[in-house]
């Protein structure tokens, strides 16, 4: 039997021995990551997937944590060349949810037992919006306390680049996690997909500020961008590791017709979904104990994309909680799923999907990443 012979373990699917050995290596360098990401036969892909799932279960357990996603505003001061709600897109009907709307979504998350919520928006640093988010965070913390969750919902923010003072104010109000995607760590590619005044360096500086303040920090990238290579993606994973990131949110790039990147060559949909799944697996294999989200963009390209994400090493899902009447106005890319399902329908559909993937739903818990839990514990140890 040569090293690449497909084989089976206890009646499981055939897998490739060489890829299984590589995936099980303790240390994964750039070349190893590129090779994992280049898995192409069903046996190679299964070897990477199975090891990523094993590592996930060993380091994080079988719980899938839910973060109810509320899209607080689609107004945006940025002009990212890939994003459907970019400032220059005049076809977007701009909205901002009221404080009451946001609180109602939060109460619904608490009622459903979702332990956490994510407040996401276009990039807005204006005082009115920052005041709204600060007030919403403080009120959510007090108004979602229940016997089952005495500390209220966990709150993750995803509202883009802000000043140190704003990040600190929102942290003090009660948000404890922040997601800011780096989008790509290839500086030339970053420059190609952003206007000149949005720089890679300032995004990295924000990630550092967030960690200094005390947030659990998340980042991520888009997968399958025009011109992006497997080496770029391997570097992205090494960046996550170097920055000691706690949580990852990443998904396939989906071209939007009203953006400048529309028409640029990208891989076909099955190839982008496959690469996104391998990226989840390779990130799990390298980082081990972080939280990784199975994102909506995966589901937008593949009806069972999010379940596949769970099987490739993800452990977080963000059910849609925004009011139904604004969902269609928050379209970063075409094909966004769950546009007209209400939150209750989303909830039962998700429960079914998670159980189908053979996993348990982690209710009434913040679901912090094991990586953050360990770091915070070691910070508490006296020298
Ligand atoms: N404005 C905040 C920020 O920049 O962090 C948060 C919202 S932003 C719209 C959320 C994420 O959507 C971005 O970080 C980006 O990765 C993703 N996104 C935007 N356009 C996309 C597209 N066409 N395909 C896939 N993902 C996209």
Tab-separated table of C-alpha atoms and ligand atoms in Angstrom:
chain	number	residue	atom	x	y	z
A	1	UNK	CA	0.000	0.000	0.000
A	2	UNK	CA	1.560	3.348	-0.952
A	3	UNK	CA	1.270	6.427	1.250
A	4	UNK	CA	-1.680	7.868	-0.673
A	5	UNK	CA	-3.862	4.765	-0.696
A	6	UNK	CA	-7.411	5.583	0.355
A	7	UNK	CA	-8.394	3.544	3.388
A	8	UNK	CA	-11.229	3.441	5.907
A	9	UNK	CA	-11.334	3.552	9.702
A	10	UNK	CA	-14.080	1.487	11.355
A	11	UNK	CA	-16.408	1.698	8.397
A	12	UNK	CA	-15.964	5.475	8.061
A	13	UNK	CA	-15.517	7.164	4.697
A	14	UNK	CA	-12.317	6.450	2.751
A	15	UNK	CA	-9.531	8.885	3.531
A	16	UNK	CA	-6.048	9.568	2.253
A	17	UNK	CA	-3.264	8.350	4.568
A	18	UNK	CA	-0.753	11.037	3.630
A	19	UNK	CA	-3.227	13.852	4.251
A	20	UNK	CA	-4.371	12.186	7.495
A	21	UNK	CA	-0.763	12.152	8.732
A	22	UNK	CA	-0.222	15.770	7.717
A	23	UNK	CA	-3.443	16.934	9.370
A	24	UNK	CA	-2.443	15.146	12.600
A	25	UNK	CA	0.973	16.866	12.781
A	26	UNK	CA	1.511	18.854	16.003
A	27	UNK	CA	3.170	21.765	14.228
A	28	UNK	CA	1.785	23.110	10.959
A	29	UNK	CA	3.932	25.550	9.004
A	30	UNK	CA	3.100	27.588	5.904
A	31	UNK	CA	3.856	24.786	3.450
A	32	UNK	CA	1.770	22.302	5.460
A	33	UNK	CA	-1.170	24.696	5.528
A	34	UNK	CA	-0.946	25.281	1.777
A	35	UNK	CA	-0.972	21.532	1.241
A	36	UNK	CA	-3.998	21.051	3.521
A	37	UNK	CA	-5.830	23.808	1.633
A	38	UNK	CA	-5.005	22.153	-1.674
A	39	UNK	CA	-6.776	18.886	-0.772
A	40	UNK	CA	-8.820	18.020	-3.830
A	41	UNK	CA	-9.828	14.353	-3.963
A	42	UNK	CA	-12.736	13.199	-1.759
A	43	UNK	CA	-10.258	11.071	0.221
A	44	UNK	CA	-7.867	13.966	0.847
A	45	UNK	CA	-10.720	16.267	1.857
A	46	UNK	CA	-12.162	13.612	4.178
A	47	UNK	CA	-8.777	13.130	5.875
A	48	UNK	CA	-8.531	16.886	6.615
A	49	UNK	CA	-12.175	17.165	7.658
A	50	UNK	CA	-12.105	14.144	9.989
A	51	UNK	CA	-8.980	15.339	11.819
A	52	UNK	CA	-10.380	18.875	12.159
A	53	UNK	CA	-13.578	17.459	13.651
A	54	UNK	CA	-11.548	15.282	16.032
A	55	UNK	CA	-9.460	18.271	17.170
A	56	UNK	CA	-12.601	20.372	17.644
A	57	UNK	CA	-14.296	17.721	19.788
A	58	UNK	CA	-11.117	17.162	21.844
A	59	UNK	CA	-10.440	20.865	22.514
A	60	UNK	CA	-13.880	22.475	22.510
A	61	UNK	CA	-16.426	19.677	22.965
A	62	UNK	CA	-19.517	19.014	20.867
A	63	UNK	CA	-21.509	22.145	21.771
A	64	UNK	CA	-22.531	24.624	19.097
A	65	UNK	CA	-22.927	28.106	20.547
A	66	UNK	CA	-25.513	30.485	19.173
A	67	UNK	CA	-25.156	34.252	18.828
A	68	UNK	CA	-28.354	35.949	17.753
A	69	UNK	CA	-27.336	38.359	14.973
A	70	UNK	CA	-28.876	41.829	14.943
A	71	UNK	CA	-28.008	44.089	12.030
A	72	UNK	CA	-28.391	47.432	13.795
A	73	UNK	CA	-27.742	49.730	10.818
A	74	UNK	CA	-26.778	49.400	7.169
A	75	UNK	CA	-25.495	52.969	6.930
A	76	UNK	CA	-21.769	52.862	6.244
A	77	UNK	CA	-18.974	55.407	6.013
A	78	UNK	CA	-16.678	52.968	4.181
A	79	UNK	CA	-16.415	52.128	0.531
A	80	UNK	CA	-15.024	48.568	0.540
A	81	UNK	CA	-14.923	47.434	-3.071
A	82	UNK	CA	-16.654	44.116	-2.330
A	83	UNK	CA	-19.483	45.109	0.001
A	84	UNK	CA	-23.126	45.581	-1.002
A	85	UNK	CA	-23.776	48.244	1.674
A	86	UNK	CA	-20.737	50.353	0.755
A	87	UNK	CA	-21.242	54.096	1.019
A	88	UNK	CA	-21.316	54.620	-2.762
A	89	UNK	CA	-24.126	52.151	-3.391
A	90	UNK	CA	-27.078	54.511	-3.880
A	91	UNK	CA	-29.526	51.630	-4.348
A	92	UNK	CA	-29.498	50.709	-0.661
A	93	UNK	CA	-32.434	51.762	1.461
A	94	UNK	CA	-30.552	52.909	4.573
A	95	UNK	CA	-31.957	52.187	8.042
A	96	UNK	CA	-30.981	52.287	11.698
A	97	UNK	CA	-32.882	50.222	14.237
A	98	UNK	CA	-34.275	52.040	17.259
A	99	UNK	CA	-33.100	51.255	20.770
A	100	UNK	CA	-36.433	49.518	21.393
A	101	UNK	CA	-36.005	47.353	18.267
A	102	UNK	CA	-32.544	46.245	19.375
A	103	UNK	CA	-33.759	45.512	22.905
A	104	UNK	CA	-36.691	43.511	21.545
A	105	UNK	CA	-34.272	41.362	19.506
A	106	UNK	CA	-32.140	40.864	22.621
A	107	UNK	CA	-35.105	39.782	24.716
A	108	UNK	CA	-36.050	37.313	22.006
A	109	UNK	CA	-32.490	35.882	22.035
A	110	UNK	CA	-32.754	35.462	25.816
A	111	UNK	CA	-36.191	33.806	25.496
A	112	UNK	CA	-34.832	31.310	22.975
A	113	UNK	CA	-31.894	30.480	25.279
A	114	UNK	CA	-29.308	31.894	22.860
A	115	UNK	CA	-26.541	32.744	25.307
A	116	UNK	CA	-25.124	35.644	23.321
A	117	UNK	CA	-25.907	38.146	20.648
A	118	UNK	CA	-23.908	39.964	17.982
A	119	UNK	CA	-24.642	43.581	17.147
A	120	UNK	CA	-23.368	44.199	13.628
A	121	UNK	CA	-23.608	47.256	11.391
A	122	UNK	CA	-22.004	49.190	8.619
A	123	UNK	CA	-19.073	51.253	9.764
A	124	UNK	CA	-20.333	54.262	11.717
A	125	UNK	CA	-18.312	56.237	14.206
A	126	UNK	CA	-20.799	59.121	14.477
A	127	UNK	CA	-21.796	60.109	18.007
A	128	UNK	CA	-25.488	59.360	17.537
A	129	UNK	CA	-24.790	55.767	16.537
A	130	UNK	CA	-22.099	55.146	19.155
A	131	UNK	CA	-24.474	56.520	21.826
A	132	UNK	CA	-27.189	54.171	20.570
A	133	UNK	CA	-24.921	51.112	20.709
A	134	UNK	CA	-23.543	52.054	24.158
A	135	UNK	CA	-27.044	52.475	25.540
A	136	UNK	CA	-28.233	49.248	23.890
A	137	UNK	CA	-25.311	47.270	25.337
A	138	UNK	CA	-25.874	48.600	28.868
A	139	UNK	CA	-29.618	47.946	28.738
A	140	UNK	CA	-29.204	44.472	27.252
A	141	UNK	CA	-26.848	43.536	30.077
A	142	UNK	CA	-29.426	44.408	32.721
A	143	UNK	CA	-32.626	43.519	30.892
A	144	UNK	CA	-31.690	40.014	29.746
A	145	UNK	CA	-30.771	38.671	33.189
A	146	UNK	CA	-32.702	35.517	33.978
A	147	UNK	CA	-32.385	32.667	36.491
A	148	UNK	CA	-30.754	30.613	33.766
A	149	UNK	CA	-28.401	33.446	32.723
A	150	UNK	CA	-27.862	35.656	35.781
A	151	UNK	CA	-25.203	37.723	33.970
A	152	UNK	CA	-27.445	38.395	30.991
A	153	UNK	CA	-26.571	37.773	27.361
A	154	UNK	CA	-22.966	37.835	26.230
A	155	UNK	CA	-22.492	40.646	23.706
A	156	UNK	CA	-20.200	40.600	20.672
A	157	UNK	CA	-19.844	43.802	18.677
A	158	UNK	CA	-19.034	43.947	14.990
A	159	UNK	CA	-19.296	47.611	14.093
A	160	UNK	CA	-15.946	48.183	12.448
A	161	UNK	CA	-13.024	50.479	13.154
A	162	UNK	CA	-13.543	52.876	16.045
A	163	UNK	CA	-11.352	55.022	18.298
A	164	UNK	CA	-9.748	53.614	21.449
A	165	UNK	CA	-12.183	55.709	23.519
A	166	UNK	CA	-15.203	54.269	21.746
A	167	UNK	CA	-13.969	50.683	22.066
A	168	UNK	CA	-13.322	51.306	25.775
A	169	UNK	CA	-16.699	52.930	26.314
A	170	UNK	CA	-18.504	49.982	24.705
A	171	UNK	CA	-16.435	47.505	26.718
A	172	UNK	CA	-17.246	49.351	29.928
A	173	UNK	CA	-20.914	49.301	28.940
A	174	UNK	CA	-20.751	45.486	28.932
A	175	UNK	CA	-19.665	44.176	25.517
A	176	UNK	CA	-16.953	41.578	25.984
A	177	UNK	CA	-16.192	40.278	22.487
A	178	UNK	CA	-15.407	42.173	19.292
A	179	UNK	CA	-15.208	40.863	15.753
A	180	UNK	CA	-13.192	42.850	13.216
A	181	UNK	CA	-12.203	40.969	10.106
A	182	UNK	CA	-8.824	41.714	8.628
A	183	UNK	CA	-10.385	40.581	5.276
A	184	UNK	CA	-7.002	39.461	3.875
A	185	UNK	CA	-3.474	39.691	5.254
A	186	UNK	CA	-1.886	40.117	1.840
A	187	UNK	CA	-1.208	43.894	1.898
A	188	UNK	CA	-1.365	44.200	-1.906
A	189	UNK	CA	-4.698	42.360	-2.063
A	190	UNK	CA	-5.989	44.406	0.890
A	191	UNK	CA	-5.099	47.588	-1.010
A	192	UNK	CA	-6.814	46.256	-4.138
A	193	UNK	CA	-10.154	45.688	-2.373
A	194	UNK	CA	-10.239	48.845	-0.227
A	195	UNK	CA	-10.022	52.567	-0.957
A	196	UNK	CA	-6.651	54.158	-0.158
A	197	UNK	CA	-7.843	55.690	3.129
A	198	UNK	CA	-8.698	52.267	4.585
A	199	UNK	CA	-5.412	50.635	5.482
A	200	UNK	CA	-4.296	47.211	6.607
A	201	UNK	CA	-2.147	48.821	9.317
A	202	UNK	CA	-5.026	50.700	10.901
A	203	UNK	CA	-7.103	47.511	11.021
A	204	UNK	CA	-4.269	45.664	12.755
A	205	UNK	CA	-3.915	48.597	15.182
A	206	UNK	CA	-7.625	48.259	16.026
A	207	UNK	CA	-7.230	44.535	16.730
A	208	UNK	CA	-4.388	45.351	19.136
A	209	UNK	CA	-6.405	48.083	20.871
A	210	UNK	CA	-9.307	45.701	21.353
A	211	UNK	CA	-7.063	43.152	23.045
A	212	UNK	CA	-5.416	45.824	25.236
A	213	UNK	CA	-8.810	46.956	26.440
A	214	UNK	CA	-9.734	43.410	27.448
A	215	UNK	CA	-12.071	42.218	24.708
A	216	UNK	CA	-12.011	38.679	23.443
A	217	UNK	CA	-10.962	39.403	19.895
A	218	UNK	CA	-12.228	37.877	16.684
A	219	UNK	CA	-11.071	38.370	13.146
A	220	UNK	CA	-11.379	36.618	9.805
A	221	UNK	CA	-11.020	36.831	6.068
A	222	UNK	CA	-12.971	36.377	2.869
A	223	UNK	CA	-12.094	33.240	0.964
A	224	UNK	CA	-11.883	33.113	-2.810
A	225	UNK	CA	-11.199	36.814	-3.443
A	226	UNK	CA	-10.029	37.658	-6.975
A	227	UNK	CA	-6.302	36.995	-7.172
A	228	UNK	CA	-6.083	35.384	-3.713
A	229	UNK	CA	-3.731	32.375	-3.507
A	230	UNK	CA	-3.524	29.393	-1.164
A	231	UNK	CA	-0.313	30.949	0.180
A	232	UNK	CA	-2.310	34.082	1.087
A	233	UNK	CA	-4.817	31.960	2.981
A	234	UNK	CA	-2.044	30.049	4.779
A	235	UNK	CA	-0.581	33.433	5.796
A	236	UNK	CA	-4.021	34.462	7.071
A	237	UNK	CA	-4.050	31.447	9.402
A	238	UNK	CA	-0.520	32.239	10.590
A	239	UNK	CA	-1.675	35.819	11.258
A	240	UNK	CA	-4.574	34.545	13.409
A	241	UNK	CA	-2.068	32.495	15.358
A	242	UNK	CA	0.489	35.309	15.740
A	243	UNK	CA	-2.207	37.741	16.923
A	244	UNK	CA	-3.402	35.173	19.483
A	245	UNK	CA	-6.948	35.523	18.191
A	246	UNK	CA	-9.842	34.041	20.222
A	247	UNK	CA	-12.475	33.625	17.562
A	248	UNK	CA	-12.725	33.478	13.813
A	249	UNK	CA	-15.520	34.490	11.449
A	250	UNK	CA	-14.771	33.865	7.796
A	251	UNK	CA	-16.645	32.813	4.728
A	252	UNK	CA	-16.565	32.661	0.950
A	253	UNK	CA	-16.391	35.868	-1.048
A	254	UNK	CA	-19.638	36.411	-2.961
A	255	UNK	CA	-19.505	39.084	-5.690
A	256	UNK	CA	-22.196	41.758	-5.424
A	257	UNK	CA	-23.429	43.269	-8.720
A	258	UNK	CA	-23.403	46.848	-7.358
A	259	UNK	CA	-19.747	46.814	-6.349
A	260	UNK	CA	-16.492	47.426	-8.253
A	261	UNK	CA	-15.307	43.832	-7.718
A	262	UNK	CA	-18.288	42.490	-9.681
A	263	UNK	CA	-17.046	40.791	-12.834
A	264	UNK	CA	-13.545	40.085	-11.515
A	265	UNK	CA	-12.614	36.437	-12.050
A	266	UNK	CA	-13.372	34.142	-9.099
A	267	UNK	CA	-13.543	30.361	-8.731
A	268	UNK	CA	-16.941	28.741	-9.299
A	269	UNK	CA	-19.346	28.318	-6.384
A	270	UNK	CA	-18.562	24.672	-5.474
A	271	UNK	CA	-14.825	25.443	-5.502
A	272	UNK	CA	-15.268	28.510	-3.262
A	273	UNK	CA	-17.459	26.544	-0.828
A	274	UNK	CA	-14.903	23.722	-0.754
A	275	UNK	CA	-12.045	26.128	-0.119
A	276	UNK	CA	-13.993	27.885	2.652
A	277	UNK	CA	-14.599	24.514	4.334
A	278	UNK	CA	-10.929	23.560	4.047
A	279	UNK	CA	-9.993	26.955	5.468
A	280	UNK	CA	-12.208	26.270	8.514
A	281	UNK	CA	-10.562	22.850	8.909
A	282	UNK	CA	-6.988	24.133	8.498
A	283	UNK	CA	-7.659	26.972	10.953
A	284	UNK	CA	-9.057	24.475	13.468
A	285	UNK	CA	-5.990	22.260	13.023
A	286	UNK	CA	-3.584	25.159	13.565
A	287	UNK	CA	-5.397	27.112	16.301
A	288	UNK	CA	-7.198	24.211	18.015
A	289	UNK	CA	-9.135	25.842	20.878
A	290	UNK	CA	-10.592	29.005	19.267
A	291	UNK	CA	-14.228	29.515	18.368
A	292	UNK	CA	-14.916	29.349	14.644
A	293	UNK	CA	-18.223	30.484	13.158
A	294	UNK	CA	-19.969	28.660	10.370
A	295	UNK	CA	-21.103	31.784	8.577
A	296	UNK	CA	-24.201	32.837	6.675
A	297	UNK	CA	-22.118	33.333	3.501
A	298	UNK	CA	-21.523	29.561	3.421
A	299	UNK	CA	-25.254	28.968	3.565
A	300	UNK	CA	-25.819	31.592	0.887
A	301	UNK	CA	-23.755	29.506	-1.553
A	302	UNK	CA	-24.807	26.054	-0.354
A	303	UNK	CA	-28.160	25.255	1.302
A	304	UNK	CA	-26.366	22.973	3.788
A	305	UNK	CA	-23.172	25.053	3.908
A	306	UNK	CA	-23.442	25.897	7.594
A	307	UNK	CA	-23.907	22.240	8.604
A	308	UNK	CA	-20.887	21.377	6.493
A	309	UNK	CA	-18.968	24.116	8.309
A	310	UNK	CA	-19.771	22.396	11.618
A	311	UNK	CA	-18.472	19.094	10.240
A	312	UNK	CA	-15.224	20.807	9.168
A	313	UNK	CA	-14.463	22.201	12.635
A	314	UNK	CA	-16.749	25.196	13.284
A	315	UNK	CA	-18.604	25.536	16.608
A	316	UNK	CA	-20.545	28.814	16.436
A	317	UNK	CA	-23.652	29.765	14.462
A	318	UNK	CA	-25.248	33.181	14.269
A	319	UNK	CA	-29.003	32.841	13.796
A	320	UNK	CA	-30.621	35.805	12.119
A	321	UNK	CA	-32.570	37.935	14.647
A	322	UNK	CA	-32.940	41.234	12.779
A	323	UNK	CA	-36.538	42.365	12.263
A	324	UNK	CA	-37.809	40.748	9.048
A	325	UNK	CA	-38.641	44.092	7.421
A	326	UNK	CA	-35.005	45.266	7.332
A	327	UNK	CA	-33.240	42.025	6.426
A	328	UNK	CA	-33.357	42.572	2.679
A	329	UNK	CA	-31.737	45.990	3.167
A	330	UNK	CA	-28.671	44.435	4.799
A	331	UNK	CA	-27.299	42.566	1.812
A	332	UNK	CA	-23.529	42.443	1.817
A	333	UNK	CA	-23.787	39.966	-1.046
A	334	UNK	CA	-26.619	38.472	-3.092
A	335	UNK	CA	-28.375	35.265	-2.016
A	336	UNK	CA	-28.552	36.043	1.712
A	337	UNK	CA	-30.650	33.242	3.271
A	338	UNK	CA	-33.543	33.552	5.784
A	339	UNK	CA	-34.741	36.859	4.327
A	340	UNK	CA	-38.382	36.323	5.121
A	341	UNK	CA	-38.279	33.747	7.908
A	342	UNK	CA	-39.122	35.171	11.292
A	343	UNK	CA	-36.814	34.553	14.254
A	344	UNK	CA	-38.954	31.642	15.502
A	345	UNK	CA	-38.789	29.882	12.133
A	346	UNK	CA	-35.029	30.474	12.010
A	347	UNK	CA	-34.736	28.964	15.486
A	348	UNK	CA	-36.507	25.685	14.713
A	349	UNK	CA	-34.764	25.333	11.346
A	350	UNK	CA	-31.380	25.845	13.033
A	351	UNK	CA	-32.018	23.373	15.851
A	352	UNK	CA	-32.806	20.750	13.248
A	353	UNK	CA	-29.667	21.588	11.258
A	354	UNK	CA	-27.378	21.396	14.294
A	355	UNK	CA	-28.799	18.063	15.432
A	356	UNK	CA	-28.498	16.793	11.882
A	357	UNK	CA	-24.765	17.589	12.068
A	358	UNK	CA	-24.613	15.342	15.170
A	359	UNK	CA	-23.915	18.173	17.609
A	360	UNK	CA	-25.511	19.647	20.727
A	361	UNK	CA	-26.863	23.173	21.039
A	362	UNK	CA	-25.136	25.112	23.832
A	363	UNK	CA	-28.019	27.081	25.329
A	364	UNK	CA	-27.933	29.686	28.132
A	365	UNK	CA	-24.146	30.066	27.955
A	366	UNK	CA	-21.899	32.799	26.602
A	367	UNK	CA	-19.855	30.109	24.912
A	368	UNK	CA	-16.512	31.903	25.169
A	369	UNK	CA	-13.724	30.172	23.278
A	370	UNK	CA	-11.577	27.761	25.260
A	371	UNK	CA	-8.627	29.798	24.018
A	372	UNK	CA	-9.931	32.918	25.773
A	373	UNK	CA	-10.938	30.998	28.883
A	374	UNK	CA	-7.400	29.607	29.243
A	375	UNK	CA	-5.761	32.972	28.531
A	376	UNK	CA	-7.906	34.792	31.055
A	377	UNK	CA	-7.194	32.113	33.672
A	378	UNK	CA	-3.453	32.358	33.126
A	379	UNK	CA	-3.663	36.193	33.340
A	380	UNK	CA	-5.203	35.754	36.812
A	381	UNK	CA	-2.352	33.536	38.107
A	382	UNK	CA	0.043	35.403	40.420
A	383	UNK	CA	3.627	35.583	39.087
B	1	LIG	N1	-18.589	47.216	9.118
B	1	LIG	C1	-18.118	46.247	10.034
B	1	LIG	C2	-16.709	45.797	9.693
B	1	LIG	O1	-16.189	46.200	8.657
B	1	LIG	O2	-16.135	45.071	10.486
B	1	LIG	C3	-19.013	45.030	10.155
B	1	LIG	C4	-19.928	44.690	9.044
B	1	LIG	S1	-19.141	44.147	7.585
B	1	LIG	C5	-20.340	44.533	6.395
B	1	LIG	C6	-19.153	42.406	7.839
B	1	LIG	C7	-18.314	41.558	6.940
B	1	LIG	O3	-19.013	41.218	5.777
B	1	LIG	C8	-17.048	42.132	6.412
B	1	LIG	O4	-16.038	42.084	7.364
B	1	LIG	C9	-16.756	41.250	5.191
B	1	LIG	O5	-15.812	40.245	5.481
B	1	LIG	C10	-18.107	40.626	4.880
B	1	LIG	N2	-18.519	40.896	3.491
B	1	LIG	C11	-18.805	42.088	2.951
B	1	LIG	N3	-19.047	41.958	1.634
B	1	LIG	C12	-18.919	40.643	1.333
B	1	LIG	C13	-19.033	39.887	0.125
B	1	LIG	N4	-19.337	40.464	-1.030
B	1	LIG	N5	-18.827	38.549	0.203
B	1	LIG	C14	-18.543	37.967	1.366
B	1	LIG	N6	-18.409	38.634	2.534
B	1	LIG	C15	-18.590	39.960	2.518
